[in-house]
Each structure stands twice: as C-alpha cells, then as structure tokens.
Short mmCIF file of C-alpha atoms in Angstrom, two decimals:
data_model
loop_
_atom_site.label_atom_id
_atom_site.label_comp_id
_atom_site.label_asym_id
_atom_site.label_seq_id
_atom_site.Cartn_x
_atom_site.Cartn_y
_atom_site.Cartn_z
CA UNK Y 11 -1.10 -9.18 -33.79
CA UNK Y 12 -3.11 -10.29 -31.05
CA UNK Y 13 -2.31 -9.16 -27.27
CA UNK Y 14 -2.85 -9.99 -23.66
CA UNK Y 15 -6.23 -8.87 -22.90
CA UNK Y 16 -6.77 -7.85 -19.09
CA UNK Y 17 -10.03 -6.94 -17.71
CA UNK Y 18 -11.36 -4.72 -15.87
CA UNK Y 19 -9.20 -1.73 -16.94
CA UNK Y 20 -9.78 -0.09 -14.16
CA UNK Y 21 -11.16 -1.14 -10.56
CA UNK Y 22 -12.29 0.84 -7.74
CA UNK Y 23 -13.06 -0.91 -4.40
CA UNK Y 24 -13.06 -0.09 -0.66
CA UNK Y 25 -11.17 -1.45 1.97
CA UNK Y 26 -11.79 -4.90 3.09
CA UNK Y 27 -13.73 -5.72 -0.36
CA UNK Y 28 -12.54 -8.39 -2.75
CA UNK Y 29 -11.66 -8.23 -6.29
CA UNK Y 30 -10.96 -10.49 -9.19
CA UNK Y 31 -8.87 -9.53 -11.98
CA UNK Y 32 -8.81 -11.49 -15.56
CA UNK Y 33 -6.30 -12.28 -17.91
CA UNK Y 34 -6.67 -13.75 -21.66
CA UNK Y 35 -3.37 -14.60 -22.85
CA UNK Y 36 -2.26 -14.24 -26.68
CA UNK Y 37 -3.56 -17.34 -28.50
CA UNK Y 38 -1.36 -20.55 -28.17
CA UNK Y 39 0.29 -19.27 -25.28
CA UNK Y 40 0.20 -21.74 -22.45
CA UNK Y 41 1.77 -19.62 -19.30
CA UNK Y 42 0.73 -16.54 -17.89
CA UNK Y 43 2.36 -14.29 -15.08
CA UNK Y 44 1.17 -11.89 -12.54
CA UNK Y 45 2.72 -8.53 -11.32
CA UNK Y 46 2.05 -5.83 -9.16
CA UNK Y 47 3.31 -2.07 -9.83
CA UNK Y 48 3.02 0.53 -7.31
CA UNK Y 49 3.12 4.04 -8.40
CA UNK Y 50 6.86 5.09 -9.57
CA UNK Y 51 7.93 1.73 -8.69
CA UNK Y 52 9.36 -1.48 -10.82
CA UNK Y 53 6.62 -4.57 -11.37
CA UNK Y 54 7.16 -6.92 -8.79
CA UNK Y 55 6.23 -10.38 -10.01
CA UNK Y 56 3.78 -12.27 -8.29
CA UNK Y 57 2.92 -15.80 -9.33
CA UNK Y 58 2.93 -17.58 -12.63
CA UNK Y 59 0.98 -20.71 -14.29
CA UNK Y 60 2.02 -22.96 -16.61
CA UNK Y 61 -0.44 -25.55 -18.33
CA UNK Y 62 -2.99 -24.66 -15.12
CA UNK Y 63 -0.21 -25.25 -12.57
CA UNK Y 64 1.36 -23.25 -10.44
CA UNK Y 65 5.21 -22.79 -11.57
CA UNK Y 66 6.78 -19.97 -9.92
CA UNK Y 67 5.59 -17.88 -6.63
CA UNK Y 68 7.23 -14.07 -5.75
CA UNK Y 69 5.78 -11.38 -3.25
CA UNK Y 70 2.12 -12.70 -3.51
CA UNK Y 71 0.46 -11.75 -0.27
CA UNK Y 72 -1.36 -14.77 1.31
CA UNK Y 73 -5.03 -12.40 0.97
CA UNK Y 74 -4.51 -13.08 -3.01
CA UNK Y 75 -4.86 -16.24 -5.01
CA UNK Y 76 -4.84 -16.99 -8.45
CA UNK Y 77 -5.60 -20.01 -11.07
CA UNK Y 78 -5.35 -20.67 -14.75
CA UNK Y 79 -8.10 -22.34 -16.41
CA UNK Y 80 -8.62 -24.83 -19.19
CA UNK Y 81 -8.57 -22.44 -22.04
CA UNK Y 82 -5.37 -20.88 -20.24
CA UNK Y 83 -7.08 -17.57 -18.87
CA UNK Y 84 -6.01 -16.71 -15.56
CA UNK Y 85 -7.79 -14.94 -12.65
CA UNK Y 86 -6.19 -13.28 -9.62
CA UNK Y 87 -8.45 -13.05 -6.49
CA UNK Y 88 -7.62 -10.34 -4.20
CA UNK Y 89 -9.34 -10.46 -0.56
CA UNK Y 90 -9.37 -8.10 2.18
CA UNK Y 91 -8.35 -5.41 0.40
CA UNK Y 92 -5.82 -2.65 1.71
CA UNK Y 93 -4.80 0.80 0.63
CA UNK Y 94 -1.49 -0.40 0.06
CA UNK Y 95 -2.90 -2.84 -2.65
CA UNK Y 96 -3.60 0.12 -5.08
CA UNK Y 97 -1.41 -0.40 -8.03
CA UNK Y 98 -1.42 -1.38 -11.56
CA UNK Y 99 -1.62 -5.17 -11.93
CA UNK Y 100 0.16 -6.47 -14.98
CA UNK Y 101 -0.58 -10.06 -16.82
CA UNK Y 102 1.87 -11.36 -18.80
CA UNK Y 103 2.13 -14.39 -21.12
CA UNK Y 104 4.50 -16.57 -22.85
CA UNK Y 105 4.61 -19.72 -25.05
CA UNK Y 106 6.84 -22.93 -25.22
CA UNK Y 107 9.38 -22.52 -28.41
CA UNK Y 108 12.10 -24.84 -28.64
CA UNK Y 109 11.84 -26.04 -24.99
CA UNK Y 110 12.40 -23.14 -23.27
CA UNK Y 111 10.19 -20.32 -21.95
CA UNK Y 112 11.40 -16.62 -22.41
CA UNK Y 113 9.84 -13.79 -23.49
CA UNK Y 114 6.79 -12.67 -21.58
CA UNK Y 115 4.52 -10.36 -23.33
CA UNK Y 116 2.61 -7.85 -21.26
CA UNK Y 117 -1.17 -6.83 -20.96
CA UNK Y 118 -2.13 -3.17 -20.63
CA UNK Y 119 -2.79 -3.81 -16.93
CA UNK Y 120 -5.65 -3.00 -14.63
CA UNK Y 121 -5.25 -0.25 -12.33
CA UNK Y 122 -6.77 -0.91 -8.89
CA UNK Y 123 -7.78 1.89 -6.21
CA UNK Y 124 -8.76 1.08 -3.04
CA UNK Y 125 -10.55 3.48 -1.21
CA UNK L 13 19.27 -13.70 -5.02
CA UNK L 14 18.76 -12.10 -8.46
CA UNK L 15 19.00 -8.55 -8.73
CA UNK L 16 19.35 -5.71 -11.20
CA UNK L 17 20.91 -2.29 -11.14
CA UNK L 18 20.15 0.59 -13.41
CA UNK L 19 20.59 4.32 -13.62
CA UNK L 20 17.34 5.91 -12.50
CA UNK L 21 17.46 9.46 -13.47
CA UNK L 22 15.68 10.92 -14.77
CA UNK L 23 17.85 11.16 -17.87
CA UNK L 24 17.34 14.21 -20.00
CA UNK L 25 18.83 14.49 -23.34
CA UNK L 26 18.30 16.67 -26.42
CA UNK L 27 16.92 15.41 -29.59
CA UNK L 28 19.64 13.45 -31.87
CA UNK L 29 21.73 12.94 -28.85
CA UNK L 30 23.58 9.45 -28.04
CA UNK L 31 21.84 7.56 -25.11
CA UNK L 32 23.30 5.25 -22.99
CA UNK L 33 21.36 3.45 -19.78
CA UNK L 34 23.49 1.26 -17.79
CA UNK L 35 22.23 -1.80 -16.24
CA UNK L 36 23.81 -4.35 -14.23
CA UNK L 37 22.89 -7.91 -12.85
CA UNK L 38 23.82 -10.55 -10.11
CA UNK L 39 22.22 -13.79 -10.99
CA UNK L 40 22.75 -17.14 -9.64
CA UNK L 41 22.47 -19.19 -13.08
CA UNK L 42 22.75 -17.88 -16.65
CA UNK L 43 19.99 -15.48 -17.11
CA UNK L 44 18.24 -14.18 -20.11
CA UNK L 45 18.21 -10.14 -20.27
CA UNK L 46 15.40 -7.93 -21.48
CA UNK L 47 15.03 -4.22 -21.77
CA UNK L 48 11.03 -3.13 -21.69
CA UNK L 49 10.08 0.27 -22.32
CA UNK L 50 6.91 1.72 -20.62
CA UNK L 51 5.25 5.06 -21.94
CA UNK L 52 2.96 7.21 -19.90
CA UNK L 53 -0.26 5.49 -19.17
CA UNK L 54 0.68 2.16 -21.01
CA UNK L 55 1.80 -1.31 -20.30
CA UNK L 56 5.03 -3.01 -20.73
CA UNK L 57 6.44 -3.36 -24.04
CA UNK L 58 9.68 -5.78 -25.15
CA UNK L 59 12.03 -3.42 -26.58
CA UNK L 60 15.06 -6.00 -27.05
CA UNK L 61 16.40 -9.09 -25.62
CA UNK L 62 19.77 -11.33 -25.37
CA UNK L 63 19.67 -15.15 -24.17
CA UNK L 64 23.24 -15.87 -23.65
CA UNK L 65 26.82 -13.85 -23.52
CA UNK L 66 27.93 -12.04 -26.50
CA UNK L 67 24.47 -11.73 -28.07
CA UNK L 68 23.39 -8.46 -28.88
CA UNK L 69 19.77 -7.26 -29.03
CA UNK L 70 18.55 -4.93 -31.28
CA UNK L 71 15.38 -3.25 -32.19
CA UNK L 72 14.30 0.59 -33.36
CA UNK L 73 17.47 1.81 -33.54
CA UNK L 74 18.36 0.63 -29.74
CA UNK L 75 20.84 -2.15 -29.26
CA UNK L 76 22.09 -4.00 -25.91
CA UNK L 77 25.00 -6.65 -25.70
CA UNK L 78 25.09 -9.29 -23.00
CA UNK L 79 28.24 -8.76 -21.20
CA UNK L 80 28.81 -11.83 -19.04
CA UNK L 81 32.63 -10.31 -18.14
CA UNK L 82 31.06 -7.41 -16.84
CA UNK L 83 27.62 -8.73 -15.96
CA UNK L 84 26.17 -5.80 -17.77
CA UNK L 85 23.42 -5.38 -20.38
CA UNK L 86 23.78 -1.51 -21.37
CA UNK L 87 21.05 -0.15 -23.55
CA UNK L 88 22.33 2.47 -26.20
CA UNK L 89 20.82 4.44 -29.26
CA UNK L 90 22.84 6.81 -31.57
CA UNK L 91 20.12 9.32 -32.32
CA UNK L 92 16.94 9.62 -29.91
CA UNK L 93 13.99 11.35 -30.53
CA UNK L 94 10.90 12.91 -28.71
CA UNK L 95 9.14 10.11 -29.14
CA UNK L 96 11.74 7.73 -27.21
CA UNK L 97 10.44 9.54 -24.13
CA UNK L 98 9.33 6.82 -21.58
CA UNK L 99 10.48 4.54 -18.88
CA UNK L 100 12.92 1.86 -19.42
CA UNK L 101 13.13 -1.35 -17.80
CA UNK L 102 15.99 -3.55 -17.47
CA UNK L 103 15.11 -7.23 -16.54
CA UNK L 104 16.37 -10.72 -16.10
CA UNK L 105 15.19 -14.08 -16.03
CA UNK L 106 17.01 -17.18 -14.80
CA UNK L 107 14.56 -20.02 -16.31
CA UNK L 108 15.14 -22.71 -14.07
CA UNK L 109 15.05 -25.67 -16.53
CA UNK L 110 11.82 -24.50 -18.57
CA UNK L 111 9.93 -23.28 -15.57
CA UNK L 112 8.11 -20.13 -15.71
CA UNK L 113 10.10 -18.12 -13.98
CA UNK L 114 8.94 -14.43 -12.98
CA UNK L 115 11.07 -11.43 -14.51
CA UNK L 116 13.45 -9.50 -11.78
CA UNK L 117 13.04 -5.61 -12.69
CA UNK L 118 15.17 -3.03 -12.30
CA UNK L 119 14.03 0.15 -10.90
CA UNK L 120 13.67 1.87 -14.04
CA UNK L 121 15.07 4.76 -15.88
CA UNK L 122 12.97 7.91 -16.80
CA UNK L 123 14.36 9.08 -20.27
CA UNK L 124 13.14 12.70 -21.12
CA UNK L 125 13.99 13.90 -24.66
CA UNK L 126 13.93 17.77 -25.21
CA UNK L 127 13.00 18.81 -28.88
#
C-alpha cells in the first residue's frame, strides 16, 4: 500500500540558512500534519492542514511556515535555522472517513542537522 | 491542556514474558487513543487504536482497552518476542468537530526484549 513520502530523507544545513521539507500524503488523504522529534524525545505537533487551509497549530516557531498545495502535498519552510532545530521531522496524513478525521499515518521522516 | 503519561523505561523483559506498558491521559473532551511503535531509525507506525470508552484495540498480539473511568489505555501482550524491541508511544487526539487536530504523545517507553 502507498505510504506517506517525505523528501529529502536527510538534510544538513548551516546556522541561519533556510530549509524546505516536502511531504506527499497517502493518495486520497486530504489532511497533513507536521511533527518535530528531538533526540530521545516524543514527537511535538507543529501544524496541520485540511483541504489546503491551516487547521490546527501547535508549537511551531515563527521562523517556520507551511502550506498545503492543490495536489495536497505540503511543504514546511524553515528559516534562520538554529542548532536546536536539529531533529527528525515527520509528516503524517489522514483521510476523512464517515465525517471524522482520526487515524494519522506517518512518513519515514526527514532528519535535519544544523551545523 | 491535554496530556499523556506513560512509563518511560527502559523496560527490559525476557522473550515470552508478559508485557504491560501503562498509559494514562488527561483530556478536555472525549479523545481517541492510539499506540504507535517506533523501531530504531524508522518512523512511527500505528499499532492500534480505540475511539470510545470500552473499545479494545488489538494488532499483532498487542491489546489495549479504553478505560474512561480510570482514564487509561494500557498496552499488553501475552508473550513478547525479540522483534518487539522498540519505542512505544501512547497518544491521544481530541478531535474538535472534525478538525485536523494534532496528536499529543507521551514521552515514549523503550522496550528491550532479551533472548
């Protein structure tokens, strides 16, 4: 079965640079979510989009922005990168079934290292 | 706010032992509850879920029952295998009227199964 696709899988950036992470949801899923997982930590919710509109917002820094496009893929843009942004970034997707958005399916993640 | 508390471990067991990983939650609404598993270097995989009180989720020999009276969703398995070694995350989603709400995760429990 098709899964969530994330690119790139690994990314190395310098401090103060920018990074763009991409997420391609499972076919027919209309909702994407972004999470950040620091080393040895639990995933922290950043932001979600449903039908190309921002739906829920978590602990996303002001330096980060995201959007969902007409083909439902999403991009997370990260500017003025800091050492503390080094983490695993997950995208998840879900589809509306019987009026509820419930089960999120996660991609393999993008590992970002900021030097 | 919503929160999930789970035993952090590491939990070390011998193969074929009985497993319990405790998870309790605090939520303002009526959450859906999930267990996700993360193998080393990989993304999060949905293990099982329950969407209402007294529901039992089960998969691959793992079970968890949604207990509203004790606000718990403990994970159990009758006979663990070495291949079950991973980090297990308990999570909840309140799901406000169909919105794409982010998951709230516990800190994760590192499970180590010895042959």
